[in-house]
Amino acid sequence: MRARETNEDAGALALRALVWTLGEQDRAQRLLDTTGLDPQDLRARAGEPAVLAAVLGFLENYEPDLLACAEGLEVTPAALVAARAALDGGEPEA
């Protein structure tokens, strides 16, 4: 039961991170270019764990965005990394 709660929390945080990411046009375009999604795919699949994990992975791969997103969402960068790991079904990378 606890894993389900963790995954729900990770999903909610990832959705907030997605909204933050899409709030700036250049960053949103980089997300689309990096993930290979187009806007329609992203809209249709935004709630899928794999897509949410990809969004968080995108932020992890560029530290300035990770730090800015964490600040904007009032969470720690580690919380975003942990959410990505939970959505991927694994542990955060060391």
PDB file of N, CA, C and O in Angstrom, residues 1-11 86:
ATOM      1  N   MET A   1       0.820  -1.195   0.000  1.00  0.00           N
ATOM      2  CA  MET A   1       0.000   0.000   0.000  1.00  0.00           C
ATOM      3  C   MET A   1       0.861   1.254   0.000  1.00  0.00           C
ATOM      4  O   MET A   1       0.566   2.202  -0.686  1.00  0.00           O
ATOM      5  N   ARG A   2       1.948   1.262   0.746  1.00  0.00           N
ATOM      6  CA  ARG A   2       2.816   2.442   0.818  1.00  0.00           C
ATOM      7  C   ARG A   2       3.405   2.785  -0.552  1.00  0.00           C
ATOM      8  O   ARG A   2       3.513   3.955  -0.900  1.00  0.00           O
ATOM      9  N   ALA A   3       3.784   1.793  -1.348  1.00  0.00           N
ATOM     10  CA  ALA A   3       4.363   2.056  -2.666  1.00  0.00           C
ATOM     11  C   ALA A   3       3.370   2.816  -3.547  1.00  0.00           C
ATOM     12  O   ALA A   3       3.741   3.704  -4.285  1.00  0.00           O
ATOM     13  N   ARG A   4       2.096   2.475  -3.462  1.00  0.00           N
ATOM     14  CA  ARG A   4       1.082   3.170  -4.251  1.00  0.00           C
ATOM     15  C   ARG A   4       1.042   4.640  -3.871  1.00  0.00           C
ATOM     16  O   ARG A   4       0.983   5.512  -4.718  1.00  0.00           O
ATOM     17  N   GLU A   5       1.069   4.944  -2.563  1.00  0.00           N
ATOM     18  CA  GLU A   5       1.060   6.330  -2.121  1.00  0.00           C
ATOM     19  C   GLU A   5       2.297   7.068  -2.633  1.00  0.00           C
ATOM     20  O   GLU A   5       2.204   8.191  -3.096  1.00  0.00           O
ATOM     21  N   THR A   6       3.440   6.436  -2.568  1.00  0.00           N
ATOM     22  CA  THR A   6       4.676   7.045  -3.048  1.00  0.00           C
ATOM     23  C   THR A   6       4.573   7.335  -4.535  1.00  0.00           C
ATOM     24  O   THR A   6       4.930   8.414  -4.985  1.00  0.00           O
ATOM     25  N   ASN A   7       4.055   6.372  -5.308  1.00  0.00           N
ATOM     26  CA  ASN A   7       3.920   6.580  -6.739  1.00  0.00           C
ATOM     27  C   ASN A   7       2.941   7.714  -7.044  1.00  0.00           C
ATOM     28  O   ASN A   7       3.159   8.484  -7.958  1.00  0.00           O
ATOM     29  N   GLU A   8       1.865   7.804  -6.295  1.00  0.00           N
ATOM     30  CA  GLU A   8       0.919   8.903  -6.512  1.00  0.00           C
ATOM     31  C   GLU A   8       1.587  10.236  -6.210  1.00  0.00           C
ATOM     32  O   GLU A   8       1.442  11.188  -6.965  1.00  0.00           O
ATOM     33  N   ASP A   9       2.340  10.312  -5.136  1.00  0.00           N
ATOM     34  CA  ASP A   9       3.036  11.536  -4.807  1.00  0.00           C
ATOM     35  C   ASP A   9       4.047  11.884  -5.894  1.00  0.00           C
ATOM     36  O   ASP A   9       4.184  13.035  -6.280  1.00  0.00           O
ATOM     37  N   ALA A  10       4.761  10.887  -6.395  1.00  0.00           N
ATOM     38  CA  ALA A  10       5.749  11.096  -7.453  1.00  0.00           C
ATOM     39  C   ALA A  10       5.053  11.586  -8.718  1.00  0.00           C
ATOM     40  O   ALA A  10       5.537  12.500  -9.393  1.00  0.00           O
ATOM     41  N   GLY A  11       3.911  11.012  -9.028  1.00  0.00           N
ATOM     42  CA  GLY A  11       3.168  11.419 -10.210  1.00  0.00           C
ATOM     43  C   GLY A  11       2.677  12.851 -10.108  1.00  0.00           C
ATOM     44  O   GLY A  11       2.759  13.620 -11.070  1.00  0.00           O
ATOM     45  N   ALA A  86      11.048   6.743  -8.507  1.00  0.00           N
ATOM     46  CA  ALA A  86       9.814   6.038  -8.149  1.00  0.00           C
ATOM     47  C   ALA A  86       8.981   5.739  -9.391  1.00  0.00           C
ATOM     48  O   ALA A  86       8.427   4.644  -9.521  1.00  0.00           O
TER      49      ALA A  86
END
